[in-house]
Coordinates of C-alpha atoms and ligand atoms in Angstrom, one line a residue:
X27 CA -37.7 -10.1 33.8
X28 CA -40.9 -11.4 31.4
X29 CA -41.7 -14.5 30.1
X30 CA -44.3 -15.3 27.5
X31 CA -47.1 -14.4 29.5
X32 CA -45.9 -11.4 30.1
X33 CA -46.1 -10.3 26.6
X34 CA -49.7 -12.1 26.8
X35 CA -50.0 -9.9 29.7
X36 CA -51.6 -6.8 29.3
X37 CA -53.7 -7.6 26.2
X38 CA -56.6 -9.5 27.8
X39 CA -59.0 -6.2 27.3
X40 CA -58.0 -5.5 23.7
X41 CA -58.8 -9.4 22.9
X42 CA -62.0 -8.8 24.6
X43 CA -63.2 -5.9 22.3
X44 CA -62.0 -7.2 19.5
X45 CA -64.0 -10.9 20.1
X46 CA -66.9 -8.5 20.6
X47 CA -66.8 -6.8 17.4
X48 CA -66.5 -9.4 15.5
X49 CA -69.4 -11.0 16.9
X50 CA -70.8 -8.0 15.6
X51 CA -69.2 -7.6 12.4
X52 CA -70.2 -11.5 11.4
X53 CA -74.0 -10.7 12.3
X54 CA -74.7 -7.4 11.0
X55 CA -72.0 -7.2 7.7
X56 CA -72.0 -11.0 6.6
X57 CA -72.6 -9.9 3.1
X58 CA -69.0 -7.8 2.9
X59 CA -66.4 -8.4 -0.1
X60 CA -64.1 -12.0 0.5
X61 CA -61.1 -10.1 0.4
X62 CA -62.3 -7.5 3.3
X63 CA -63.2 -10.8 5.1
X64 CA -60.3 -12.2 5.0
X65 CA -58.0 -9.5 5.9
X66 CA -60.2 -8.7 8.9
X67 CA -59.8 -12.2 10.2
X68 CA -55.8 -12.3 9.7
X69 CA -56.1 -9.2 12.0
X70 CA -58.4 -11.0 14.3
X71 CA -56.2 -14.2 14.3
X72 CA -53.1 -12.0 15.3
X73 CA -54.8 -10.7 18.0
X74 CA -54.8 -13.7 19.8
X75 CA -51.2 -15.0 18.5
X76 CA -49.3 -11.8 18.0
X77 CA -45.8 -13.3 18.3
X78 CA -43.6 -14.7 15.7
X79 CA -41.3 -17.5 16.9
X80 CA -37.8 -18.7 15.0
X81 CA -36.9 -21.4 15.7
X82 CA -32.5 -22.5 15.8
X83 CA -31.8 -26.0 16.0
X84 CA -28.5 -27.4 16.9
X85 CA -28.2 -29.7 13.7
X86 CA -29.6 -28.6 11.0
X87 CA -28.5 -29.8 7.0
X88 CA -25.2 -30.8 7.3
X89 CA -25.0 -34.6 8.8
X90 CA -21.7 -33.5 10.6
X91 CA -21.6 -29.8 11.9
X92 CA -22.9 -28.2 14.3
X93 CA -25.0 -25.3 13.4
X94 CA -23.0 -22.1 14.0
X95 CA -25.8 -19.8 15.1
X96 CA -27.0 -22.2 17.5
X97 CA -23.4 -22.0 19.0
X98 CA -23.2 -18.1 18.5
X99 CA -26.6 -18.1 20.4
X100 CA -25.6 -20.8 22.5
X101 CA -23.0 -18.7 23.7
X102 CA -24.6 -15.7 23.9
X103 CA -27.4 -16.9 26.1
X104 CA -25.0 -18.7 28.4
X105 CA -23.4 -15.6 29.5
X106 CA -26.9 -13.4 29.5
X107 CA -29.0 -16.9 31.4
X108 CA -26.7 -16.7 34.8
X109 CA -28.3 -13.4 35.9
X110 CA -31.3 -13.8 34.2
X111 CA -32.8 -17.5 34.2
X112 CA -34.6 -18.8 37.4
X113 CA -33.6 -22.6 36.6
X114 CA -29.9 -23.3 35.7
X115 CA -27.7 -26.2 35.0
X116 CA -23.9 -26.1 35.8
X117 CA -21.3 -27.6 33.8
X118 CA -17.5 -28.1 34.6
X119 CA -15.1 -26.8 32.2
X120 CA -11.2 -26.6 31.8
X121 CA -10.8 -30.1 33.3
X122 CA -12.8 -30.0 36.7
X123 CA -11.2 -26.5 37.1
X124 CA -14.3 -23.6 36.6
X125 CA -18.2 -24.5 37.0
X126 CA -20.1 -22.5 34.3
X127 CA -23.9 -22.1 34.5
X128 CA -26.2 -21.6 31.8
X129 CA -30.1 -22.1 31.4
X130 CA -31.5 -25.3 31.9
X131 CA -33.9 -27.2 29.2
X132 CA -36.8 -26.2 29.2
X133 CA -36.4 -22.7 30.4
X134 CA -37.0 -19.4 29.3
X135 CA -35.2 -16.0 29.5
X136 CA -36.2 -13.0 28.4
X137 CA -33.8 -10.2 26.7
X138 CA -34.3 -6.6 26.6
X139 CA -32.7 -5.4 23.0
X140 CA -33.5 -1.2 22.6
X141 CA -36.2 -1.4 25.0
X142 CA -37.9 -4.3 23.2
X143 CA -38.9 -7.9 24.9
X144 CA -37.5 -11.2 23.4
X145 CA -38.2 -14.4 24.8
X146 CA -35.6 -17.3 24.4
X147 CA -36.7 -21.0 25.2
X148 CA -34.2 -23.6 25.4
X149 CA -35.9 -26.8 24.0
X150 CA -35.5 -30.3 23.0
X151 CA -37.7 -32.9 20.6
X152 CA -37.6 -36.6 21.8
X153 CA -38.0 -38.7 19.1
X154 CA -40.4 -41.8 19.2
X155 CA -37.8 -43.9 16.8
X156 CA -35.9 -46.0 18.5
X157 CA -33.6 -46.6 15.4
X158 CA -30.1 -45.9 16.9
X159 CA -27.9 -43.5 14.4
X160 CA -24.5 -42.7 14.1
X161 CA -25.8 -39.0 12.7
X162 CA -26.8 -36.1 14.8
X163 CA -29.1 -35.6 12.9
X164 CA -31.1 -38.0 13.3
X165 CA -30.1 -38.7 17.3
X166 CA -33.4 -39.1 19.4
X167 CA -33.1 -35.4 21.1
X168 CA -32.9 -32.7 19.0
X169 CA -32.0 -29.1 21.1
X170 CA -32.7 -25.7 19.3
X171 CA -33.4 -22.5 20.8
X172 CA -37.1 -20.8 20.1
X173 CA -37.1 -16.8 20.1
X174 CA -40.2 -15.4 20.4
X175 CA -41.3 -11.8 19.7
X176 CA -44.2 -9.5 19.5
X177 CA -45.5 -9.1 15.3
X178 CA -44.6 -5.9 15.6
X179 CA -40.7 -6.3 16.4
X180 CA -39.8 -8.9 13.0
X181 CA -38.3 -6.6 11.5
X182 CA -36.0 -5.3 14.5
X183 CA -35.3 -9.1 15.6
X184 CA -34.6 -10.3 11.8
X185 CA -32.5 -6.8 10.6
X186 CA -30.6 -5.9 13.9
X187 CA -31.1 -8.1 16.8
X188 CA -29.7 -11.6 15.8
X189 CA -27.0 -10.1 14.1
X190 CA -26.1 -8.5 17.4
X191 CA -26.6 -11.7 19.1
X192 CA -24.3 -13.5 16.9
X193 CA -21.5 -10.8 16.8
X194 CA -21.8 -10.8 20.9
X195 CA -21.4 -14.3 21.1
X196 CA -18.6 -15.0 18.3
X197 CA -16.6 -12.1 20.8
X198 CA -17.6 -13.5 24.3
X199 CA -16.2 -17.0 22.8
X200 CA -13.3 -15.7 21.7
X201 CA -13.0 -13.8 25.4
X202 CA -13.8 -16.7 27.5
X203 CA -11.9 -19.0 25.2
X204 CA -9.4 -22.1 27.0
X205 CA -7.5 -23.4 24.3
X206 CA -7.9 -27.4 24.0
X207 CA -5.8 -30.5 23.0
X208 CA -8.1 -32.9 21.3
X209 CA -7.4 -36.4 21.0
X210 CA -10.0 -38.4 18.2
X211 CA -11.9 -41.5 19.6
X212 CA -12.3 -44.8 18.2
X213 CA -15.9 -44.9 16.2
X214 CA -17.6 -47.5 18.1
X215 CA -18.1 -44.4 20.9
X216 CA -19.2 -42.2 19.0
X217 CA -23.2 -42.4 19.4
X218 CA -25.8 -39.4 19.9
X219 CA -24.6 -36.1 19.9
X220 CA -21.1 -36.1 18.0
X221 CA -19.5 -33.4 18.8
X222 CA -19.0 -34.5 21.9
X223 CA -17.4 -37.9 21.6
X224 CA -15.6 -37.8 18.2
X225 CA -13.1 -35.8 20.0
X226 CA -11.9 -35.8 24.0
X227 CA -10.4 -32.8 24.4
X228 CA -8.1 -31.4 28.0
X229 CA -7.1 -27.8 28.6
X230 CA -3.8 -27.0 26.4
X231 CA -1.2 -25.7 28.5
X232 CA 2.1 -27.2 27.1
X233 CA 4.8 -24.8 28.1
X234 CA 6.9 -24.2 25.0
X235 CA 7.2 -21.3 23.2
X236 CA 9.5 -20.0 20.6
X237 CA 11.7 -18.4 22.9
X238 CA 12.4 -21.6 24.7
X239 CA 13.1 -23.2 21.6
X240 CA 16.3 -24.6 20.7
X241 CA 17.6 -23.9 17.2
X242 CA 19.2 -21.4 14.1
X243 CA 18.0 -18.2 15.1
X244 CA 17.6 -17.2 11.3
X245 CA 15.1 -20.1 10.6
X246 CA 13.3 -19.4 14.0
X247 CA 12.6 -15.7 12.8
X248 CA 11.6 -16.7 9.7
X249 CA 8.9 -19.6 10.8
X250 CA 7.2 -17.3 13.6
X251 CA 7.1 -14.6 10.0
X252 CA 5.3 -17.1 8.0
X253 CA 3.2 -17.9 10.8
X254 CA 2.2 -14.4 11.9
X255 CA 1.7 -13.9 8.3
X256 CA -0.1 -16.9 7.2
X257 CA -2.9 -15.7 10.4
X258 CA -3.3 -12.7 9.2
X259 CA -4.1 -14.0 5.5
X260 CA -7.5 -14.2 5.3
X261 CA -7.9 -11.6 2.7
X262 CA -4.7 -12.7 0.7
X263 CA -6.2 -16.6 0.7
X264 CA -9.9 -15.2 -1.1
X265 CA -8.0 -13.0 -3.2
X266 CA -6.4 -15.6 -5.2
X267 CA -8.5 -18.8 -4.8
X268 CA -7.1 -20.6 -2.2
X269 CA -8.3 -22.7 0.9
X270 CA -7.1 -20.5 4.2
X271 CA -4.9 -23.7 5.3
X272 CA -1.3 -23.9 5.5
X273 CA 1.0 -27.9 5.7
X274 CA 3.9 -28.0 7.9
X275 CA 6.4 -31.0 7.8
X276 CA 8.9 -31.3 10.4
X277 CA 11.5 -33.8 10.5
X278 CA 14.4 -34.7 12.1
X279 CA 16.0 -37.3 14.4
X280 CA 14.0 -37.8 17.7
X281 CA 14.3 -35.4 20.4
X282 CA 14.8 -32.4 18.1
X283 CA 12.5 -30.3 19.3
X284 CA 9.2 -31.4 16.7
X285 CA 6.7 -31.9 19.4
X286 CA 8.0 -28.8 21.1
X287 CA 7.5 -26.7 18.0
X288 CA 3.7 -27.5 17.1
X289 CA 3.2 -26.6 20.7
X290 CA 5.5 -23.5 20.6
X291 CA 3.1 -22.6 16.9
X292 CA -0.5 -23.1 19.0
X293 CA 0.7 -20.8 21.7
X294 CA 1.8 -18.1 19.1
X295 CA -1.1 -17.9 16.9
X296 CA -3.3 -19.4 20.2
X297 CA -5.3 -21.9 17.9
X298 CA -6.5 -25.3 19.3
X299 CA -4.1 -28.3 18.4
X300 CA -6.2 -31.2 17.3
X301 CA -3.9 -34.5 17.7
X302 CA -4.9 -37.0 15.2
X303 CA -4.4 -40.6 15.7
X304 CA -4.9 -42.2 12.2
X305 CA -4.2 -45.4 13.4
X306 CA -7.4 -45.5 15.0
X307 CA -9.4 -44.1 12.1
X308 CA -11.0 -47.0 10.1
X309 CA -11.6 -45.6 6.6
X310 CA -12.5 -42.4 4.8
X311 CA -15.1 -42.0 6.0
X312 CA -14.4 -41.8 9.4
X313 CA -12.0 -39.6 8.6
X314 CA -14.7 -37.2 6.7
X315 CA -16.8 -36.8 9.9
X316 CA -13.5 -36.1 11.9
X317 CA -12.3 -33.2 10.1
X318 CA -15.9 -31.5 9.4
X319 CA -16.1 -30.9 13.5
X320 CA -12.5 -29.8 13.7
X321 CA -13.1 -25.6 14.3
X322 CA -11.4 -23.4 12.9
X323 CA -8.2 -21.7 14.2
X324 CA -7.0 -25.1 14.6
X325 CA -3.4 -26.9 14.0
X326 CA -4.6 -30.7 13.0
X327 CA -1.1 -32.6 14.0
X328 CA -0.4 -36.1 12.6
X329 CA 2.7 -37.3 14.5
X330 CA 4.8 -39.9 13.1
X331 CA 3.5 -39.6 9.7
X332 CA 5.7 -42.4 8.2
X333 CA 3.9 -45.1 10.8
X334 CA 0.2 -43.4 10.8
X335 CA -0.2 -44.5 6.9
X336 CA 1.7 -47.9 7.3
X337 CA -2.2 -49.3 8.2
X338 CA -1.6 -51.7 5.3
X339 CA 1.2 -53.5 6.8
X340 CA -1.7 -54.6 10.2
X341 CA -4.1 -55.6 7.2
X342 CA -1.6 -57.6 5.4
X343 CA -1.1 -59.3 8.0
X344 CA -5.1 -60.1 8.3
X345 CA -5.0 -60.5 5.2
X346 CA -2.9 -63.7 5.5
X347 CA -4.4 -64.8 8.5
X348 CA -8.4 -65.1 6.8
X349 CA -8.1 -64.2 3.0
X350 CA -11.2 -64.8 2.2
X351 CA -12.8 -63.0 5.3
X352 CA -10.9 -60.0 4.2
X353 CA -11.8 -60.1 0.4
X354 CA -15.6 -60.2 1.7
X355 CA -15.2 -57.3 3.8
X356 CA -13.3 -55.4 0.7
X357 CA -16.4 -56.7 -1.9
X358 CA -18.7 -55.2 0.9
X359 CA -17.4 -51.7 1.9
X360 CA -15.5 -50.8 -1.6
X361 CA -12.4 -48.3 -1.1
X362 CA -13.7 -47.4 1.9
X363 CA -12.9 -49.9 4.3
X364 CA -9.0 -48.3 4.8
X365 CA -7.8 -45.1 5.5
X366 CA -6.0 -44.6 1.9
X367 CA -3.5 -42.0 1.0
X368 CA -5.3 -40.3 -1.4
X369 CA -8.0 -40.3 1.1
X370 CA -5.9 -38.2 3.5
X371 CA -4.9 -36.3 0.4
X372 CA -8.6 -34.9 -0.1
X373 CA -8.5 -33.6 3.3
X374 CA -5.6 -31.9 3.2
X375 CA -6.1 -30.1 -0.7
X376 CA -9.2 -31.8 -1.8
X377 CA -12.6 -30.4 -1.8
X378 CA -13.0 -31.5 1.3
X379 CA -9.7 -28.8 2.9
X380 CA -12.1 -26.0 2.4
X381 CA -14.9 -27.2 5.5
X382 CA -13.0 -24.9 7.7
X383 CA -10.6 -21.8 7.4
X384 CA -7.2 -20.8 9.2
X385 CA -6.1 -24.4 9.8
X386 CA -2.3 -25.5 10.2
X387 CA -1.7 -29.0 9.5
X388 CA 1.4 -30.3 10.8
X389 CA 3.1 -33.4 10.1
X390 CA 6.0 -35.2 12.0
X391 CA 8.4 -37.9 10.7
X392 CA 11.5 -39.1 11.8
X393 CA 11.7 -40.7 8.4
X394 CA 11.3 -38.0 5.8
X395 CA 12.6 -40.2 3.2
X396 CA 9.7 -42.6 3.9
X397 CA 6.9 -40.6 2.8
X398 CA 5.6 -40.6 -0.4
X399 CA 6.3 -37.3 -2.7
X400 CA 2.7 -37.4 -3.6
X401 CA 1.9 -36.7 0.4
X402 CA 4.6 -33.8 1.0
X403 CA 5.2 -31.9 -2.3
X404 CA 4.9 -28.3 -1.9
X405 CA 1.3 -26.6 -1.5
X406 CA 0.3 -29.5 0.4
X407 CA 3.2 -29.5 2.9
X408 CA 4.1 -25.9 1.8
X409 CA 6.8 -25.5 4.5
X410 CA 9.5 -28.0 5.2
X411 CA 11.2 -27.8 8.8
X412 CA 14.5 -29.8 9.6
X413 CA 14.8 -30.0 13.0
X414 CA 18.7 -31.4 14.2
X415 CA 20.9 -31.5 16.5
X416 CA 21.8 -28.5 18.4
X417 CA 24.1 -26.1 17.3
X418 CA 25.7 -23.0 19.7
X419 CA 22.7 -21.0 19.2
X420 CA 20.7 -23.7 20.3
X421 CA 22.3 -24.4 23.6
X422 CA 22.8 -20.7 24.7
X423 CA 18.3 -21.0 24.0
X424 CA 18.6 -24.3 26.7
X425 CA 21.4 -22.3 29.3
X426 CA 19.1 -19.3 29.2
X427 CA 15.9 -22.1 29.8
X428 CA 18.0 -24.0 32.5
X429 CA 20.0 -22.3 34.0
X430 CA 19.1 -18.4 33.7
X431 CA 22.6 -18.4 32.3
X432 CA 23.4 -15.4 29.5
X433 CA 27.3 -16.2 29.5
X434 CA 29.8 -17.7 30.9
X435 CA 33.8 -18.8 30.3
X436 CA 33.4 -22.4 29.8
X437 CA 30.8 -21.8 26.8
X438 CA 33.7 -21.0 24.6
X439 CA 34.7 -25.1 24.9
X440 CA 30.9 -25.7 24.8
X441 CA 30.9 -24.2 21.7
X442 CA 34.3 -26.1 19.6
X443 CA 32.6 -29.7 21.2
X444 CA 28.7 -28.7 20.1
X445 CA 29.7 -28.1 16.6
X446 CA 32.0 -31.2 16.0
X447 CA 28.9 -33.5 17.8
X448 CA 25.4 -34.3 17.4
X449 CA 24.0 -33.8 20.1
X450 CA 20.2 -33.5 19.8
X451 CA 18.9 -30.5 22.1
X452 CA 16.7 -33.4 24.6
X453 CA 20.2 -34.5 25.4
X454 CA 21.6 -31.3 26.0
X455 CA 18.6 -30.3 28.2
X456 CA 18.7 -33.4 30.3
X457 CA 22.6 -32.7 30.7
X458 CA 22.3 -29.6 31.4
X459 CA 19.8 -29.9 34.5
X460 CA 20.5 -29.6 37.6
X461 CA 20.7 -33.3 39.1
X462 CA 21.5 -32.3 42.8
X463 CA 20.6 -29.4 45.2
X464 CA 22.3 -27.8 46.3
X465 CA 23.3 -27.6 42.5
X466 CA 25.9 -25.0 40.7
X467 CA 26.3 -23.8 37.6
X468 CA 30.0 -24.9 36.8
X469 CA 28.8 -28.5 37.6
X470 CA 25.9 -28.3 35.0
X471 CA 28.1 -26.8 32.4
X472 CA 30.7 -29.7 33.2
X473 CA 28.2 -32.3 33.1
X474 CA 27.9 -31.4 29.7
X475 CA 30.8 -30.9 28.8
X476 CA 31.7 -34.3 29.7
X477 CA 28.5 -35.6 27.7
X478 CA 29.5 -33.9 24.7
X479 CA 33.3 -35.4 24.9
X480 CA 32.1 -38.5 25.4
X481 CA 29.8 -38.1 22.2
X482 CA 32.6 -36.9 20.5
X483 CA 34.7 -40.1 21.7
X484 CA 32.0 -42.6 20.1
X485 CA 31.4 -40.9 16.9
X486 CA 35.7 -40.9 16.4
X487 CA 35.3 -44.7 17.1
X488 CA 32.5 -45.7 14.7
X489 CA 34.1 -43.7 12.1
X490 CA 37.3 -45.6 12.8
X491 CA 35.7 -48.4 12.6
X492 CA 34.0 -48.0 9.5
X493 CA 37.0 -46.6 7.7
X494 CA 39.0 -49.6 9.3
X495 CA 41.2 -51.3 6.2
X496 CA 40.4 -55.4 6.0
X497 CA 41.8 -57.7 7.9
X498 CA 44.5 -60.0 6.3
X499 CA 42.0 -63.0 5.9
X500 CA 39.2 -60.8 4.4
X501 CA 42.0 -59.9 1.7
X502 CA 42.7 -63.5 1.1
X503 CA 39.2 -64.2 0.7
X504 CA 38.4 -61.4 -1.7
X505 CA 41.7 -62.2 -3.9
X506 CA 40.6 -66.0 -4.2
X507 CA 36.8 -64.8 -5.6
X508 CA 38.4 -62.4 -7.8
X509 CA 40.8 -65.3 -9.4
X510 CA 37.6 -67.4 -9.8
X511 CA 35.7 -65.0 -11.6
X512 CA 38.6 -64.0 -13.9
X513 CA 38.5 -67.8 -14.3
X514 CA 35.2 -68.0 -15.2
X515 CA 35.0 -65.3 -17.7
X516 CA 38.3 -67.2 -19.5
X517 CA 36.6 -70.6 -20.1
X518 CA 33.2 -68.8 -21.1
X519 CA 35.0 -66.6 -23.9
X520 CA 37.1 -69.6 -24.5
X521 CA 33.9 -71.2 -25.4
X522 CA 31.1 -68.9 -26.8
X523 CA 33.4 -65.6 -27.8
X524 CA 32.8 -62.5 -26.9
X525 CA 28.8 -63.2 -27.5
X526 CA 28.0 -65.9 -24.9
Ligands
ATP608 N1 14.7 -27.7 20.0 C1 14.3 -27.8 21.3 N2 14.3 -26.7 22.1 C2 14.0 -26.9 23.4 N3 13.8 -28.0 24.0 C3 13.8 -29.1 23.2 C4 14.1 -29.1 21.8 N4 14.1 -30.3 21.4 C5 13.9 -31.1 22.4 N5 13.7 -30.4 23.5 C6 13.4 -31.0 24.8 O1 13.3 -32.4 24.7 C7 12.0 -32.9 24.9 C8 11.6 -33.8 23.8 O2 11.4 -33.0 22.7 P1 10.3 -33.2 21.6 O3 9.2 -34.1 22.1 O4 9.8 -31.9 21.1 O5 11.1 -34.0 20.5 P2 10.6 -34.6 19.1 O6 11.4 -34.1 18.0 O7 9.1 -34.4 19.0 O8 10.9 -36.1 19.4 P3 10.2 -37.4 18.7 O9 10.7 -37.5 17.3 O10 10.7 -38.6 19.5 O11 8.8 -37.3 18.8 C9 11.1 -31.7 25.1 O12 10.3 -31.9 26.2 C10 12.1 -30.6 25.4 O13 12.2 -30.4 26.7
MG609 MG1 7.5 -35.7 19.0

């Protein structure tokens, strides 16, 4: 392993003959052309700097993002620094689970790339301003990696050898990758390096899959096609203009199987699932920031879309409470101070959808008839879900889940009571397991059995009721207001004609 001075190292006698002739070569040719000067000295100042150093900070431009080779080199280095580096740091990852060491600050490793020496320094500027900014890039430490190199090898390190960094570290994250549930933070923690605290992420290990979901068959197939399809799209989504993001909305009544399902699509395509709490988004703004660091192969889910975007009704309220406080905040902040619709709009098809590529975005509404058209037409929310109650498909899915159970004789009544009852598939679940041990399967089966009959029981009597014919004094009642009116009608043509 070399360091710096290694490639120093080695050149102390050629620096020494070369100071000595050009001791001599300033005393005994002083009167040689400018340019012959010139290019003499160049020579003479490499000799004693012959290394080019790049420099790769973490933030660069962009306020928001972190800079993508820093992370490709990031990665790369972290693998490469275990073996190699003499001082480490150690980081636990997956939730406490795996300790992962990679070089400390301040250190420096060297690479060997086709028998060439390339020194990587991790390092760190400390600002002097004590100014405290939301923005990375202005945060009072600012990491970057420095590569340094021998004169010589520029063209090597700029043609071949980054690009082989990057390409080794895009594949080692994609090999070493955890899939994550993130959650979004309220903005008053978010302070110095924001990557870190706009989002708290855990490991994603949610069970679900399509195979242990409950519903139609046909419309199972056909969402895990779309899904595979959209994934493999990238092409298709340049070729004619579009963004490389696709909307979901599913809806149904609760317990359906919604949740289930964006868990069931992050384990199929194995894309992170960021969980976006809107309520706890103050304005545009905030919601700008939070969608540049989402990455990419990403579902963004908005649960409950129908009371995420009813953050008027809390301000109304405030709004009563201290008009006048409210009106200055609204003179001061402008249309930013909310989280608007058509701000949540831009996101999702706006200029602002095309900061990242193969993105799902998923709403869920128990409401569907809520939501404004404007927020779910089609090629915004391009595919529309219903998720219901559970049909016989559905519960043959939950028996297989439950009970390991393929067939069995009492499914045929299973079957006439699941399709006259709605059932939603939670219920069916929670009937069918096993409450006792030692348990059976008959009694499962018959717990259910007995759940759906009594489902069936209560729908029959709120029907009844509903369809119930009025009783004798309601009649009375509604024969007395009928006379009155006709009554009415009689004095008032009596009086004005038939043009009151
Ligand atoms: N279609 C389904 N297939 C398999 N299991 C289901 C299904 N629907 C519900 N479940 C079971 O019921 C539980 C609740 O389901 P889930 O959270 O997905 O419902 P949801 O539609 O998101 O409800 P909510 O509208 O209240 O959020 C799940 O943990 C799962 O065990
Ligand atoms: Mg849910």
């Amino acid at each position: 392993m070399m360091g710096m001075g290694e490639i120093w190292g080695g050149m102390g006698s050629t620096i020494a003959t070369a100071m000595f002739l050009y001791a001599m070569f300033q005393q005994y040719c002083p009167a040689l052309p400018y340019q012959f000067q010139m290019i003499y000295s160049r020579w003479f100042a490499n000799l004693f700097n012959p290394c080019t150093s790049i420099s790769f900070y973490e933030y660069t431009g962009e306020r928001y993002q972190r800079n993508q080779v820093y992370v490709d080199i990031e990665t790369y280095l972290t693998s490469n620094s275990s073996q190699l580096a003499r001082r480490l740091k150690a980081d636990v990852v997956d939730d406490g689970k795996d300790l992962v060491l990679s070089m400390d600050d301040y250190e420096e490793i060297t690479d060997i790339y086709q028998g060439v020496e390339l020194c990587w320094a991790s390092c760190q500027t400390v600002s002097t301003n004590q100014t405290i900014s939301l923005y990375a890039t202005d945060a009072s430490e600012r990491r970057y990696y420095m590569l340094s190199f021998h004169n010589r090898h520029r063209k090597l390190v700029t043609e071949e050898y980054l690009k082989h960094v990057r390409e080794q570290g895009k594949k080692m994250k994609i090999e070493n990758r955890q899939r994550k549930l993130y959650t979004n933070n309220a903005a008053e923690n978010w302070s110095g390096h924001q990557s870190k605290i706009m989002w708290s992420h855990v490991t994603f290990e949610h069970p679900s899959t399509f195979q242990t979901l409950a519903m139609d068959p046909v419309k199972k197939k056909e969402i895990i096609h779309d899904l595979i399809t959209f994934r493999k799209g990238k092409d298709y989504y340049a070729k004619v203009g579009k963004a490389w993001k696709r909307g979901y909305l599913l809806y149904g009544p609760p317990g359906t199987g919604k949740s289930s399902m964006v868990a069931a699509m992050a384990n199929l395509l194995d894309y992170d699932v960021y969980d976006l709490e809107l309520t706890s988004v103050k304005n545009n703004n905030e919601l700008k920031k939070l969608f540049t660091e989402i990455s990419n192969k990403s579902i963004i889910v908005i649960e409950d879309i129908d009371c995420s975007l009813d953050l008027t009704g809390q301000r109304k309220e405030e709004k009563e409470e201290d008009a006048n406080e409210m009106a200055k905040n609204e003179e001061n902040s402008g249309d930013d101070s909310k989280v608007t619709l058509s701000g949540l709009l831009n996101f999702i098809d706006g200029l602002w959808s095309c900061c990242g590529e193969e993105r799902l975005i998923v709403f869920t509404t128990n409401h569907v008839k809520k939501l404004d058209p404007a927020l779910i037409r089609r090629g915004r929310m391009d595919k529309h879900i219903e998720l219901s109650y559970c049909c016989f498909e559905g519960f043959k899915v939950l028996a297989k889940n439950y009970l390991d159970l393929d067939s069995h004789p009492l499914f045929e009544t299973i079957q006439s009571l699941i399709q006259k009852t709605q059932m939603t598939p939670a219920d069916v679940a929670e009937n069918l397991m096993p409450k006792i041990v030692p348990w059976d399967i008959e009694t499962c089966l018959s717990n259910l059995i007995e759940a759906l009959n009594k489902v069936k029981e209560e729908e029959r009597m709120k029907a009844e009721k509903e369809s119930k014919p009025m009783t004798k004094e309601a009649n009375t009642v509604l024969k007395k207001i009928k006379k009155k009116l006709a009554l009415i009608r009689y004095y008032v043509n009596a009086k004005y004609g038939n043009n009151p």
